XYZ file of C-alpha atoms in Angstrom:
205
model
C -19.958 1.543 -26.759
C -22.876 -0.454 -26.380
C -23.952 -0.727 -22.789
C -25.149 -4.315 -23.674
C -21.556 -5.543 -24.793
C -20.276 -4.288 -20.669
C -20.704 -7.419 -19.613
C -18.827 -9.046 -22.078
C -15.768 -6.875 -21.734
C -15.928 -6.962 -18.003
C -12.198 -7.756 -18.221
C -9.998 -5.559 -19.877
C -5.893 -6.015 -20.517
C -4.436 -3.054 -20.288
C -1.012 -4.223 -21.029
C 2.335 -4.743 -18.644
C 5.367 -3.284 -17.400
C 4.124 0.479 -16.898
C 4.332 1.537 -13.364
C 0.866 2.727 -11.240
C 0.427 5.124 -8.917
C -3.005 3.826 -6.737
C -3.635 5.808 -3.689
C -0.080 7.045 -3.061
C 1.195 3.243 -3.676
C 3.830 2.716 -6.309
C 3.115 -0.657 -7.821
C 5.059 -1.721 -10.379
C 3.245 -5.055 -12.216
C 5.141 -8.260 -13.078
C 2.502 -9.129 -15.639
C -0.953 -7.887 -17.286
C -3.152 -5.762 -15.865
C -6.959 -6.676 -15.773
C -9.376 -3.514 -15.400
C -12.622 -4.835 -14.475
C -14.881 -1.948 -16.358
C -17.869 -2.559 -13.994
C -15.998 -2.065 -10.646
C -12.954 -0.315 -11.463
C -11.069 -2.877 -9.781
C -7.813 -4.118 -11.458
C -6.279 -7.732 -11.111
C -2.238 -8.187 -11.274
C -2.701 -12.124 -12.032
C 1.645 -12.435 -11.864
C 1.884 -10.079 -9.013
C 4.163 -7.150 -8.600
C 6.097 -4.689 -6.100
C 4.193 -2.041 -4.575
C 6.353 1.016 -2.896
C 4.703 3.416 -0.218
C 7.566 6.296 -0.028
C 5.532 8.050 3.071
C 6.072 4.516 5.474
C 9.135 3.121 3.931
C 7.031 -0.170 3.341
C 7.726 -2.253 0.518
C 5.720 -5.413 -0.642
C 6.347 -8.120 -3.485
C 3.269 -10.662 -3.676
C 2.084 -13.372 -6.583
C -0.726 -11.653 -7.222
C -2.534 -8.425 -6.262
C -5.794 -6.855 -6.264
C -6.395 -3.480 -6.236
C -9.882 -1.420 -5.414
C -9.756 2.077 -6.293
C -9.342 4.402 -3.050
C -9.878 1.527 -0.833
C -7.351 -1.583 -0.729
C -4.648 -3.278 -1.644
C -5.032 -6.877 -1.456
C -1.677 -9.717 -2.120
C -1.697 -13.114 -2.026
C 1.966 -14.899 -0.853
C 3.533 -11.912 -0.129
C 6.771 -10.216 1.530
C 6.851 -7.135 3.139
C 9.627 -5.295 4.996
C 9.289 -2.075 6.616
C 11.483 0.851 7.043
C 13.009 -0.306 10.273
C 14.121 -3.757 8.828
C 11.752 -5.888 9.322
C 10.525 -8.691 6.990
C 6.791 -10.041 7.099
C 5.692 -12.994 5.397
C 2.081 -14.174 5.432
C -0.054 -16.129 2.553
C -2.598 -13.430 2.285
C -2.358 -9.413 2.677
C -4.687 -6.471 2.866
C -3.609 -2.823 2.789
C -6.728 -0.500 4.028
C -5.772 2.944 2.565
C -8.331 4.261 4.508
C -7.319 2.736 7.998
C -4.026 3.331 7.173
C -3.519 -1.019 8.337
C -1.870 -3.662 6.712
C -3.216 -6.747 7.973
C -1.072 -9.987 7.133
C -3.189 -13.532 7.829
C -3.297 -17.514 6.864
C 0.040 -17.795 8.997
C 2.521 -15.445 9.258
C 6.025 -14.880 10.248
C 8.083 -11.900 10.922
C 11.711 -11.047 12.029
C 14.104 -8.123 12.967
C 17.077 -7.514 14.367
C 15.157 -7.865 17.945
C 12.794 -10.813 17.016
C 13.789 -13.578 15.272
C 11.104 -16.126 13.929
C 8.147 -14.343 15.471
C 4.796 -16.074 14.089
C 1.371 -15.569 14.728
C -2.262 -16.265 12.916
C -2.534 -12.790 11.984
C -0.257 -9.769 12.432
C -1.306 -5.928 11.707
C 0.864 -2.971 11.087
C -0.417 0.121 12.205
C 0.875 2.676 9.765
C -0.703 5.636 11.726
C 0.694 5.319 15.419
C 3.933 3.157 14.433
C 2.505 -0.606 16.484
C 2.730 -3.689 14.992
C -0.087 -6.465 16.755
C 0.653 -9.940 16.756
C -2.561 -11.848 17.483
C -3.184 -15.675 17.872
C -0.924 -18.568 18.754
C 1.971 -15.899 19.165
C 5.407 -17.627 19.570
C 8.867 -16.070 19.008
C 12.759 -17.972 18.752
C 14.177 -14.841 19.898
C 13.510 -14.024 22.619
C 12.320 -17.277 23.554
C 8.628 -16.241 23.894
C 4.546 -17.294 23.435
C 1.710 -15.920 24.306
C -1.794 -15.074 23.048
C -0.894 -11.856 21.576
C 1.853 -9.451 21.352
C 1.989 -5.590 20.538
C 4.737 -3.897 19.684
C 5.687 -0.101 19.443
C 8.516 0.439 16.985
C 9.101 4.290 18.305
C 9.685 3.119 21.941
C 11.238 -0.446 21.067
C 8.801 -2.007 23.455
C 6.579 -5.260 23.314
C 3.551 -5.857 25.857
C 2.724 -9.631 25.755
C -0.667 -10.966 26.721
C -1.443 -13.973 28.561
C -0.886 -16.593 29.519
C 2.965 -16.418 28.192
C 6.137 -18.058 28.590
C 9.321 -15.911 28.640
C 12.147 -18.007 28.837
C 11.308 -19.598 32.180
C 8.792 -16.690 33.607
C 5.043 -17.600 32.665
C 1.723 -15.473 33.056
C -1.559 -16.597 33.729
C -4.469 -15.545 30.925
C -4.632 -11.926 32.868
C -1.299 -11.219 33.296
C 0.693 -9.385 30.860
C 4.882 -8.485 30.397
C 6.365 -5.512 29.173
C 9.990 -6.025 27.509
C 12.273 -3.174 27.331
C 15.015 -3.321 24.216
C 18.004 -0.915 24.119
C 19.379 -1.566 20.706
C 18.887 -4.841 19.188
C 19.378 -6.200 23.215
C 16.508 -7.255 25.651
C 17.305 -4.917 28.592
C 14.289 -5.558 30.853
C 11.081 -8.011 31.391
C 8.767 -6.291 33.660
C 5.166 -6.151 34.869
C 3.012 -3.115 32.818
C 2.159 -0.183 34.785
C -1.408 1.220 34.230
C 0.022 4.000 31.739
C 1.868 1.454 29.632
C -1.154 -1.173 29.745
C -3.765 1.622 28.409
C -1.279 2.275 25.644
C -0.673 -0.825 24.075
C -4.187 -2.584 25.038
C -5.978 -1.551 21.911
C -3.089 -3.448 19.409
C -3.770 -6.678 21.449
C -7.574 -7.133 20.206
């Protein structure tokens, strides 16, 4: 191919319907795939479905953008987790190297323990099993609000960063509250000890 023609063919129509493997993710396009010959990036303007067999995550989006070996960007996305949680956000970025899924633009999340959790941004840390909710955190059940929240899926514990409110309980800007669930029920809410505070703190930023 004449290299002078390459800029004119920067976007190549590849067809629709066939599944694509991208960094271990199985992607089923809803429509055409447009490959950028200069960057190797692929756009799916009609979106599709993404499944990650390793983590159990499944994502559907109105639009997808794939950057080889680095990240996947989704718009108007709904993501479900292996544990039964559902997250919805206008923008989602799956960073393959870091093993994080970052949702932004006004995010909602819900599962059997948390109902209608909203935040400015949420991050799923796939390597450690933590979920972070950052900025303007509110939940319907249990009725709480805070600056930030970190959820350890392995231990079913949540740390809320103040200023916070849980029912009638309140905390100041430097306070934290540790919630422990048994099954789908909140068992207790206490101030965290030093070990728990150190375990959760990296996920509250």
